[in-house]
PDB file of C-alpha atoms in Angstrom:
ATOM      1  CA  MET Q  35     113.285 161.438 -97.152  1.00 46.00           C
ATOM      2  CA  ASN Q  36     113.647 162.261 -93.845  1.00 54.00           C
ATOM      3  CA  HIS Q  37     113.188 165.260 -91.859  1.00 74.00           C
ATOM      4  CA  PHE Q  38     116.609 166.896 -91.539  1.00 87.00           C
ATOM      5  CA  TYR Q  39     115.688 168.836 -88.722  1.00 92.00           C
ATOM      6  CA  ILE Q  40     116.525 166.408 -86.384  1.00 94.00           C
ATOM      7  CA  PRO Q  41     119.881 165.492 -88.063  1.00 95.00           C
ATOM      8  CA  ALA Q  42     120.733 168.952 -87.894  1.00 96.00           C
ATOM      9  CA  LEU Q  43     119.615 169.118 -84.060  1.00 96.00           C
ATOM     10  CA  GLY Q  44     121.902 166.107 -83.381  1.00 97.00           C
ATOM     11  CA  GLY Q  45     124.750 168.020 -85.098  1.00 98.00           C
ATOM     12  CA  THR Q  46     123.769 171.019 -82.683  1.00 98.00           C
ATOM     13  CA  LEU Q  47     124.114 169.127 -79.700  1.00 98.00           C
ATOM     14  CA  ILE Q  48     127.316 167.644 -80.841  1.00 98.00           C
ATOM     15  CA  GLY Q  49     128.252 171.400 -81.254  1.00 98.00           C
ATOM     16  CA  LEU Q  50     127.243 171.930 -77.421  1.00 98.00           C
ATOM     17  CA  ALA Q  51     128.830 169.251 -76.191  1.00 98.00           C
ATOM     18  CA  ALA Q  52     132.297 170.443 -78.077  1.00 98.00           C
ATOM     19  CA  ILE Q  53     131.701 174.008 -76.447  1.00 98.00           C
ATOM     20  CA  LEU Q  54     131.248 172.548 -73.250  1.00 98.00           C
ATOM     21  CA  LEU Q  55     134.029 170.346 -73.053  1.00 98.00           C
ATOM     22  CA  MET Q  56     136.004 173.487 -74.201  1.00 98.00           C
ATOM     23  CA  ALA Q  57     134.542 175.928 -71.752  1.00 98.00           C
ATOM     24  CA  THR Q  58     135.211 173.299 -68.704  1.00 97.00           C
ATOM     25  CA  LEU Q  59     138.463 171.422 -69.461  1.00 97.00           C
ATOM     26  CA  GLY Q  60     139.853 173.495 -72.721  1.00 97.00           C
ATOM     27  CA  ARG Q  61     139.691 170.121 -74.695  1.00 97.00           C
ATOM     28  CA  ILE Q  62     139.168 169.251 -78.115  1.00 97.00           C
ATOM     29  CA  ALA Q  63     135.963 166.990 -78.328  1.00 97.00           C
ATOM     30  CA  GLY Q  64     137.660 164.352 -80.283  1.00 97.00           C
ATOM     31  CA  ILE Q  65     136.623 161.008 -79.622  1.00 97.00           C
ATOM     32  CA  SER Q  66     139.796 159.143 -80.960  1.00 97.00           C
ATOM     33  CA  GLY Q  67     141.883 161.538 -78.894  1.00 96.00           C
ATOM     34  CA  ILE Q  68     139.702 161.043 -75.735  1.00 97.00           C
ATOM     35  CA  ALA Q  69     139.325 157.438 -75.994  1.00 97.00           C
ATOM     36  CA  GLY Q  70     142.898 156.422 -77.702  1.00 96.00           C
ATOM     37  CA  ARG Q  71     144.782 157.976 -75.031  1.00 95.00           C
ATOM     38  CA  LEU Q  72     143.229 155.740 -72.441  1.00 95.00           C
ATOM     39  CA  VAL Q  73     144.223 152.632 -74.664  1.00 94.00           C
ATOM     40  CA  GLU Q  74     147.896 153.733 -75.159  1.00 89.00           C
ATOM     41  CA  GLY Q  75     148.446 154.954 -71.401  1.00 86.00           C
ATOM     42  CA  CYS Q  76     148.110 158.493 -70.087  1.00 86.00           C
ATOM     43  CA  ALA Q  77     149.042 159.781 -66.608  1.00 88.00           C
ATOM     44  CA  ARG Q  78     146.712 158.856 -63.906  1.00 86.00           C
ATOM     45  CA  GLY Q  79     145.087 162.018 -63.230  1.00 87.00           C
ATOM     46  CA  ASP Q  80     144.151 162.225 -66.706  1.00 92.00           C
ATOM     47  CA  ARG Q  81     141.827 159.173 -66.930  1.00 95.00           C
ATOM     48  CA  ALA Q  82     138.615 159.818 -65.016  1.00 96.00           C
ATOM     49  CA  TRP Q  83     137.474 162.740 -67.453  1.00 97.00           C
ATOM     50  CA  ARG Q  84     138.306 160.565 -70.359  1.00 97.00           C
ATOM     51  CA  VAL Q  85     136.041 157.437 -68.887  1.00 97.00           C
ATOM     52  CA  ALA Q  86     133.399 159.581 -67.919  1.00 98.00           C
ATOM     53  CA  PHE Q  87     133.135 160.985 -71.213  1.00 98.00           C
ATOM     54  CA  ILE Q  88     132.858 157.928 -72.813  1.00 98.00           C
ATOM     55  CA  LEU Q  89     130.377 156.787 -70.161  1.00 98.00           C
ATOM     56  CA  GLY Q  90     128.265 159.587 -70.958  1.00 98.00           C
ATOM     57  CA  LEU Q  91     128.354 158.681 -74.698  1.00 98.00           C
ATOM     58  CA  ILE Q  92     127.043 154.769 -74.218  1.00 98.00           C
ATOM     59  CA  LEU Q  93     124.770 156.356 -71.886  1.00 98.00           C
ATOM     60  CA  ALA Q  94     123.128 158.480 -74.623  1.00 98.00           C
ATOM     61  CA  PRO Q  95     120.963 155.928 -76.460  1.00 98.00           C
ATOM     62  CA  LEU Q  96     119.973 154.075 -73.346  1.00 97.00           C
ATOM     63  CA  LEU Q  97     118.726 157.190 -71.963  1.00 97.00           C
ATOM     64  CA  VAL Q  98     116.860 157.908 -74.754  1.00 96.00           C
ATOM     65  CA  GLN Q  99     115.182 154.560 -74.709  1.00 95.00           C
ATOM     66  CA  ALA Q 100     114.352 154.941 -71.181  1.00 95.00           C
ATOM     67  CA  ILE Q 101     112.361 157.936 -71.837  1.00 94.00           C
ATOM     68  CA  GLY Q 102     110.701 155.878 -74.366  1.00 88.00           C
ATOM     69  CA  GLY Q 103     112.424 156.632 -77.660  1.00 87.00           C
ATOM     70  CA  ASN Q 104     114.433 154.416 -79.772  1.00 90.00           C
ATOM     71  CA  SER Q 105     117.821 153.749 -78.979  1.00 91.00           C
ATOM     72  CA  GLY Q 106     118.748 154.747 -82.600  1.00 93.00           C
ATOM     73  CA  ILE Q 107     121.539 152.005 -82.512  1.00 96.00           C
ATOM     74  CA  GLY Q 108     121.936 150.264 -85.547  1.00 96.00           C
ATOM     75  CA  THR Q 109     123.707 146.728 -86.338  1.00 93.00           C
ATOM     76  CA  PRO Q 110     126.712 146.917 -89.006  1.00 95.00           C
ATOM     77  CA  ASP Q 111     125.649 144.724 -91.653  1.00 92.00           C
ATOM     78  CA  SER Q 112     129.418 143.339 -91.785  1.00 95.00           C
ATOM     79  CA  SER Q 113     131.480 139.995 -91.856  1.00 96.00           C
ATOM     80  CA  SER Q 114     133.536 139.631 -88.823  1.00 97.00           C
ATOM     81  CA  LEU Q 115     136.426 140.089 -90.835  1.00 97.00           C
ATOM     82  CA  GLN Q 116     135.095 143.521 -92.291  1.00 97.00           C
ATOM     83  CA  LEU Q 117     134.636 144.521 -88.481  1.00 98.00           C
ATOM     84  CA  ALA Q 118     138.001 143.464 -87.546  1.00 98.00           C
ATOM     85  CA  LEU Q 119     139.723 145.097 -90.404  1.00 98.00           C
ATOM     86  CA  ALA Q 120     137.622 148.040 -90.557  1.00 98.00           C
ATOM     87  CA  GLY Q 121     138.072 148.683 -87.010  1.00 98.00           C
ATOM     88  CA  LEU Q 122     141.822 148.579 -87.232  1.00 98.00           C
ATOM     89  CA  CYS Q 123     141.917 150.816 -89.906  1.00 98.00           C
ATOM     90  CA  VAL Q 124     139.701 153.427 -87.944  1.00 98.00           C
ATOM     91  CA  GLY Q 125     142.185 152.667 -84.971  1.00 98.00           C
ATOM     92  CA  ILE Q 126     145.525 153.012 -86.523  1.00 98.00           C
ATOM     93  CA  GLY Q 127     144.213 155.630 -88.905  1.00 98.00           C
ATOM     94  CA  THR Q 128     142.918 158.504 -86.296  1.00 98.00           C
ATOM     95  CA  ARG Q 129     145.607 157.601 -84.437  1.00 97.00           C
ATOM     96  CA  ILE Q 130     148.401 158.752 -87.169  1.00 96.00           C
ATOM     97  CA  SER Q 131     146.354 161.534 -88.254  1.00 96.00           C
ATOM     98  CA  GLY Q 132     145.506 162.552 -85.134  1.00 95.00           C
ATOM     99  CA  GLY Q 133     141.964 162.692 -84.817  1.00 96.00           C
ATOM    100  CA  CYS Q 134     138.538 161.486 -86.628  1.00 97.00           C
ATOM    101  CA  THR Q 135     135.313 162.781 -87.762  1.00 97.00           C
ATOM    102  CA  SER Q 136     134.706 164.662 -84.598  1.00 97.00           C
ATOM    103  CA  GLY Q 137     138.289 166.097 -83.567  1.00 97.00           C
ATOM    104  CA  HIS Q 138     138.898 166.903 -87.289  1.00 97.00           C
ATOM    105  CA  GLY Q 139     135.780 167.104 -88.932  1.00 97.00           C
ATOM    106  CA  VAL Q 140     133.787 169.033 -86.508  1.00 98.00           C
ATOM    107  CA  CYS Q 141     136.226 170.594 -84.155  1.00 97.00           C
ATOM    108  CA  GLY Q 142     139.302 171.195 -86.311  1.00 97.00           C
ATOM    109  CA  VAL Q 143     136.755 172.460 -89.167  1.00 97.00           C
ATOM    110  CA  ALA Q 144     135.186 174.767 -86.986  1.00 97.00           C
ATOM    111  CA  ARG Q 145     138.507 176.385 -85.604  1.00 95.00           C
ATOM    112  CA  LEU Q 146     139.463 176.352 -89.688  1.00 95.00           C
ATOM    113  CA  SER Q 147     142.445 174.054 -89.053  1.00 96.00           C
ATOM    114  CA  VAL Q 148     144.285 173.567 -92.412  1.00 96.00           C
ATOM    115  CA  ARG Q 149     145.257 169.981 -91.248  1.00 97.00           C
ATOM    116  CA  SER Q 150     142.004 169.205 -90.019  1.00 97.00           C
ATOM    117  CA  ILE Q 151     140.318 170.259 -93.121  1.00 98.00           C
ATOM    118  CA  VAL Q 152     142.625 168.302 -95.453  1.00 98.00           C
ATOM    119  CA  ALA Q 153     142.420 165.341 -93.024  1.00 98.00           C
ATOM    120  CA  THR Q 154     138.379 165.445 -93.258  1.00 98.00           C
ATOM    121  CA  LEU Q 155     138.611 165.808 -97.411  1.00 98.00           C
ATOM    122  CA  VAL Q 156     140.969 162.921 -97.514  1.00 98.00           C
ATOM    123  CA  PHE Q 157     138.992 160.613 -95.087  1.00 98.00           C
ATOM    124  CA  MET Q 158     135.674 161.714 -96.631  1.00 98.00           C
ATOM    125  CA  ALA Q 159     136.887 160.921-100.298  1.00 98.00           C
ATOM    126  CA  CYS Q 160     138.429 157.399 -99.126  1.00 98.00           C
ATOM    127  CA  GLY Q 161     135.377 156.442 -97.333  1.00 98.00           C
ATOM    128  CA  ILE Q 162     133.361 157.691-100.658  1.00 98.00           C
ATOM    129  CA  ALA Q 163     136.189 155.353-102.461  1.00 98.00           C
ATOM    130  CA  THR Q 164     135.594 152.481-100.347  1.00 98.00           C
ATOM    131  CA  VAL Q 165     131.568 152.181-100.719  1.00 97.00           C
ATOM    132  CA  PHE Q 166     131.847 152.864-104.399  1.00 97.00           C
ATOM    133  CA  ALA Q 167     134.564 150.118-104.258  1.00 97.00           C
ATOM    134  CA  ILE Q 168     132.099 147.349-102.423  1.00 95.00           C
ATOM    135  CA  ARG Q 169     128.900 148.545-103.992  1.00 95.00           C
ATOM    136  CA  HIS Q 170     129.442 149.484-107.245  1.00 94.00           C
ATOM    137  CA  LEU Q 171     132.984 147.561-108.535  1.00 94.00           C
ATOM    138  CA  GLY Q 172     131.705 144.191-106.286  1.00 88.00           C
ATOM    139  CA  TRP Q 173     135.013 144.003-104.311  1.00 86.00           C
ATOM    140  CA  GLY Q 174     135.122 142.544-101.131  1.00 74.00           C
ATOM    141  CA  GLY Q 175     131.274 141.807-101.391  1.00 56.00           C
TER     142      GLY Q 175
ATOM    143  CA  MET A 197     134.040 168.162 -61.343  1.00 89.00           C
ATOM    144  CA  ARG A 198     136.187 167.851 -64.359  1.00 94.00           C
ATOM    145  CA  SER A 199     134.408 164.413 -64.500  1.00 97.00           C
ATOM    146  CA  ALA A 200     130.965 165.388 -63.986  1.00 98.00           C
ATOM    147  CA  PHE A 201     131.229 167.989 -67.147  1.00 98.00           C
ATOM    148  CA  ALA A 202     132.842 165.616 -69.003  1.00 98.00           C
ATOM    149  CA  LEU A 203     130.087 162.939 -68.263  1.00 98.00           C
ATOM    150  CA  ILE A 204     127.712 165.487 -69.350  1.00 98.00           C
ATOM    151  CA  ALA A 205     129.699 166.805 -72.506  1.00 98.00           C
ATOM    152  CA  GLY A 206     129.649 162.782 -73.567  1.00 98.00           C
ATOM    153  CA  LEU A 207     125.813 162.719 -73.026  1.00 98.00           C
ATOM    154  CA  LEU A 208     125.012 165.445 -75.191  1.00 98.00           C
ATOM    155  CA  PHE A 209     127.700 164.530 -77.872  1.00 98.00           C
ATOM    156  CA  GLY A 210     126.024 160.916 -77.595  1.00 98.00           C
ATOM    157  CA  LEU A 211     122.321 162.126 -77.964  1.00 98.00           C
ATOM    158  CA  GLY A 212     123.830 164.254 -80.803  1.00 98.00           C
ATOM    159  CA  LEU A 213     125.132 161.157 -82.700  1.00 98.00           C
ATOM    160  CA  VAL A 214     121.735 159.163 -81.516  1.00 97.00           C
ATOM    161  CA  PHE A 215     119.354 161.894 -83.094  1.00 96.00           C
ATOM    162  CA  GLY A 216     121.657 162.586 -86.150  1.00 96.00           C
ATOM    163  CA  GLY A 217     121.136 158.811 -87.013  1.00 96.00           C
ATOM    164  CA  MET A 218     125.166 158.638 -86.821  1.00 97.00           C
ATOM    165  CA  THR A 219     124.681 155.326 -84.461  1.00 97.00           C
ATOM    166  CA  GLN A 220     122.975 153.316 -87.796  1.00 97.00           C
ATOM    167  CA  PRO A 221     126.342 152.190 -90.043  1.00 98.00           C
ATOM    168  CA  ALA A 222     123.575 152.143 -93.097  1.00 97.00           C
ATOM    169  CA  VAL A 223     122.419 156.212 -92.458  1.00 97.00           C
ATOM    170  CA  VAL A 224     126.719 156.419 -92.646  1.00 97.00           C
ATOM    171  CA  LEU A 225     127.148 154.022 -95.643  1.00 97.00           C
ATOM    172  CA  GLY A 226     124.055 155.818 -97.258  1.00 97.00           C
ATOM    173  CA  PHE A 227     126.092 159.082 -96.951  1.00 97.00           C
ATOM    174  CA  LEU A 228     129.317 158.040 -98.590  1.00 98.00           C
ATOM    175  CA  ASP A 229     127.175 155.783-101.177  1.00 98.00           C
ATOM    176  CA  VAL A 230     127.495 159.003-103.721  1.00 96.00           C
ATOM    177  CA  ALA A 231     126.774 156.814-106.685  1.00 96.00           C
ATOM    178  CA  GLY A 232     123.896 155.176-105.370  1.00 94.00           C
ATOM    179  CA  ALA A 233     120.822 156.085-103.313  1.00 92.00           C
ATOM    180  CA  TRP A 234     122.597 159.046-101.638  1.00 95.00           C
ATOM    181  CA  ASN A 235     121.497 159.815 -98.052  1.00 95.00           C
ATOM    182  CA  PRO A 236     122.719 163.465 -97.146  1.00 94.00           C
ATOM    183  CA  GLN A 237     121.415 163.221 -93.467  1.00 95.00           C
ATOM    184  CA  LEU A 238     125.172 163.199 -92.704  1.00 96.00           C
ATOM    185  CA  LEU A 239     125.888 166.720 -94.123  1.00 96.00           C
ATOM    186  CA  PHE A 240     123.161 167.898 -92.034  1.00 97.00           C
ATOM    187  CA  VAL A 241     124.667 166.752 -88.855  1.00 97.00           C
ATOM    188  CA  MET A 242     128.146 167.988 -89.848  1.00 97.00           C
ATOM    189  CA  ALA A 243     126.629 171.131 -90.744  1.00 97.00           C
ATOM    190  CA  GLY A 244     124.812 171.518 -87.484  1.00 97.00           C
ATOM    191  CA  ALA A 245     128.238 170.794 -85.517  1.00 98.00           C
ATOM    192  CA  VAL A 246     130.270 172.501 -87.219  1.00 98.00           C
ATOM    193  CA  ALA A 247     128.230 175.924 -87.172  1.00 98.00           C
ATOM    194  CA  THR A 248     127.583 175.310 -83.335  1.00 98.00           C
ATOM    195  CA  THR A 249     131.133 174.406 -82.610  1.00 98.00           C
ATOM    196  CA  ALA A 250     132.320 177.638 -84.701  1.00 98.00           C
ATOM    197  CA  ILE A 251     130.366 180.289 -83.075  1.00 98.00           C
ATOM    198  CA  GLY A 252     131.162 178.580 -79.402  1.00 98.00           C
ATOM    199  CA  TYR A 253     134.995 178.370 -79.962  1.00 97.00           C
ATOM    200  CA  ARG A 254     135.053 182.209 -81.413  1.00 96.00           C
ATOM    201  CA  LEU A 255     133.498 183.311 -78.198  1.00 96.00           C
ATOM    202  CA  LEU A 256     135.337 180.846 -76.450  1.00 96.00           C
ATOM    203  CA  LEU A 257     138.877 181.095 -77.412  1.00 93.00           C
ATOM    204  CA  ARG A 258     138.982 184.793 -76.287  1.00 93.00           C
ATOM    205  CA  ARG A 259     139.198 183.814 -72.643  1.00 94.00           C
ATOM    206  CA  LYS A 260     142.401 183.155 -71.369  1.00 93.00           C
ATOM    207  CA  ARG A 261     141.244 179.924 -69.789  1.00 95.00           C
ATOM    208  CA  PRO A 262     138.983 177.710 -69.520  1.00 96.00           C
ATOM    209  CA  LEU A 263     136.546 177.128 -66.289  1.00 95.00           C
ATOM    210  CA  LEU A 264     138.537 174.010 -64.584  1.00 95.00           C
ATOM    211  CA  GLU A 265     141.952 173.891 -66.092  1.00 94.00           C
ATOM    212  CA  LYS A 266     145.049 176.617 -66.495  1.00 94.00           C
ATOM    213  CA  THR A 267     145.165 176.553 -70.267  1.00 95.00           C
ATOM    214  CA  PHE A 268     143.269 175.504 -73.720  1.00 96.00           C
ATOM    215  CA  HIS A 269     144.722 172.557 -74.877  1.00 94.00           C
ATOM    216  CA  ILE A 270     144.648 173.324 -78.711  1.00 91.00           C
ATOM    217  CA  PRO A 271     146.793 170.962 -81.093  1.00 86.00           C
ATOM    218  CA  PRO A 272     149.642 172.904 -81.873  1.00 85.00           C
ATOM    219  CA  THR A 273     150.546 171.463 -84.781  1.00 83.00           C
ATOM    220  CA  ARG A 274     150.076 173.047 -88.587  1.00 84.00           C
ATOM    221  CA  GLN A 275     152.119 170.713 -90.598  1.00 91.00           C
ATOM    222  CA  VAL A 276     150.333 168.902 -93.183  1.00 95.00           C
ATOM    223  CA  ASP A 277     152.386 165.726 -93.828  1.00 95.00           C
ATOM    224  CA  MET A 278     152.207 162.355 -94.983  1.00 95.00           C
ATOM    225  CA  ARG A 279     151.192 160.533 -91.376  1.00 95.00           C
ATOM    226  CA  LEU A 280     148.498 163.280 -91.578  1.00 97.00           C
ATOM    227  CA  ILE A 281     146.934 162.150 -95.200  1.00 98.00           C
ATOM    228  CA  GLY A 282     147.999 158.671 -95.159  1.00 97.00           C
ATOM    229  CA  GLY A 283     146.455 158.265 -91.534  1.00 97.00           C
ATOM    230  CA  ALA A 284     143.169 159.894 -92.686  1.00 98.00           C
ATOM    231  CA  ALA A 285     143.122 157.697 -96.042  1.00 98.00           C
ATOM    232  CA  VAL A 286     143.280 154.374 -93.590  1.00 98.00           C
ATOM    233  CA  PHE A 287     140.505 155.835 -91.232  1.00 98.00           C
ATOM    234  CA  GLY A 288     138.498 156.593 -94.563  1.00 98.00           C
ATOM    235  CA  ILE A 289     138.928 153.064 -95.497  1.00 98.00           C
ATOM    236  CA  GLY A 290     137.997 151.598 -92.484  1.00 98.00           C
ATOM    237  CA  TRP A 291     135.103 153.912 -92.129  1.00 98.00           C
ATOM    238  CA  GLY A 292     133.520 152.952 -95.569  1.00 98.00           C
ATOM    239  CA  LEU A 293     133.918 149.541 -95.086  1.00 97.00           C
ATOM    240  CA  VAL A 294     131.604 149.186 -91.980  1.00 98.00           C
ATOM    241  CA  GLY A 295     130.037 152.539 -91.284  1.00 98.00           C
ATOM    242  CA  TYR A 296     131.483 153.395 -87.853  1.00 98.00           C
ATOM    243  CA  CYS A 297     133.643 156.214 -86.919  1.00 97.00           C
ATOM    244  CA  PRO A 298     135.088 156.419 -83.281  1.00 98.00           C
ATOM    245  CA  GLY A 299     131.951 157.982 -81.665  1.00 98.00           C
ATOM    246  CA  PRO A 300     129.443 156.025 -83.130  1.00 98.00           C
ATOM    247  CA  ALA A 301     131.228 152.675 -82.337  1.00 98.00           C
ATOM    248  CA  LEU A 302     131.553 153.539 -78.817  1.00 98.00           C
ATOM    249  CA  ALA A 303     128.101 154.941 -78.575  1.00 98.00           C
ATOM    250  CA  SER A 304     126.449 151.838 -79.703  1.00 98.00           C
ATOM    251  CA  LEU A 305     128.145 149.806 -77.370  1.00 98.00           C
ATOM    252  CA  ALA A 306     125.247 150.192 -75.176  1.00 97.00           C
ATOM    253  CA  GLY A 307     123.446 147.795 -77.722  1.00 96.00           C
ATOM    254  CA  LEU A 308     125.713 145.088 -76.406  1.00 96.00           C
ATOM    255  CA  SER A 309     125.802 143.725 -80.262  1.00 97.00           C
ATOM    256  CA  PRO A 310     128.646 141.519 -80.813  1.00 97.00           C
ATOM    257  CA  SER A 311     129.410 143.367 -84.003  1.00 98.00           C
ATOM    258  CA  THR A 312     129.797 146.394 -82.385  1.00 98.00           C
ATOM    259  CA  LEU A 313     132.317 144.964 -79.736  1.00 98.00           C
ATOM    260  CA  LEU A 314     134.173 143.181 -82.261  1.00 98.00           C
ATOM    261  CA  PHE A 315     134.605 146.524 -84.074  1.00 98.00           C
ATOM    262  CA  VAL A 316     135.233 148.573 -80.866  1.00 98.00           C
ATOM    263  CA  ALA A 317     138.162 146.300 -79.433  1.00 98.00           C
ATOM    264  CA  ALA A 318     139.976 146.021 -83.189  1.00 98.00           C
ATOM    265  CA  MET A 319     139.721 150.033 -83.124  1.00 98.00           C
ATOM    266  CA  ALA A 320     141.530 150.427 -79.879  1.00 98.00           C
ATOM    267  CA  LEU A 321     144.152 147.827 -80.715  1.00 98.00           C
ATOM    268  CA  GLY A 322     144.400 149.733 -83.485  1.00 98.00           C
ATOM    269  CA  TRP A 323     145.160 152.827 -81.378  1.00 97.00           C
ATOM    270  CA  TRP A 324     147.931 151.079 -79.589  1.00 96.00           C
ATOM    271  CA  LEU A 325     149.774 149.841 -82.492  1.00 96.00           C
ATOM    272  CA  GLY A 326     149.383 153.563 -83.991  1.00 94.00           C
ATOM    273  CA  ALA A 327     150.789 154.893 -80.906  1.00 93.00           C
ATOM    274  CA  ARG A 328     153.415 152.397 -81.176  1.00 91.00           C
ATOM    275  CA  LEU A 329     154.370 152.959 -84.735  1.00 86.00           C
ATOM    276  CA  PRO A 330     157.820 154.829 -85.208  1.00 76.00           C
ATOM    277  CA  ALA A 331     158.178 158.431 -85.368  1.00 66.00           C
ATOM    278  CA  SER A 332     154.192 158.809 -83.802  1.00 47.00           C
ATOM    279  CA  ARG A 333     155.364 160.627 -80.752  1.00 47.00           C
ATOM    280  CA  SER A 334     155.870 164.153 -83.057  1.00 44.00           C
TER     281      SER A 334
END
């Protein structure tokens, strides 16, 4: 068993990031929304903060590494086909439902949005079902 | 100024993902594998994040406006419809397939692994396609 205070501390940092973004820019810290709008095209003045946020995300593991820690980055144990299919599903699904683990799962649940609570239950259930199908029913394995 | 705060928020968020173990697909899949050797780690990350955010939002949203903008950008939609449920289902399937959701996938770009790059490219294509599906501008 791992020590669970470190993951809880990680969660707290995610919460602080969400609070900071709401306090300054008045935005929900939803990654699919922040990055997705960049891909689909948004107003010029709306771009820089999104790029900066994503840059911060990418810099985080490098910063941990630079101060002597483990970057914490793991490599997915999946085929190219699985990676491409999964990426497409995650992109389309989060765009259509308007959020992902952060936007719905953290920020939405935190403000008790019924939509976000429903979305979170659905994507958790479907994630669990998918892992069950692959690991215990031998689908796609 | 806006970008500086966004950069710090992104950095904090990324550090949270790293300490939470969320940039390791094996940890995420271990959480979703309730019938196997279940790893509850993600639950602690979510609980910490939701509790902190809930307290912060409660205090913040009493104010009239954020520091650098005229209004808070809170999603106005309240309707639970098939787009929400169907989209969340498709997302969940993709999440369970590899163990990446958008935040950890983007943060993991730092590792320059071809697997992560492929996933992120497909995810970006998915966002682009999703925005072009009929009636997606609701």
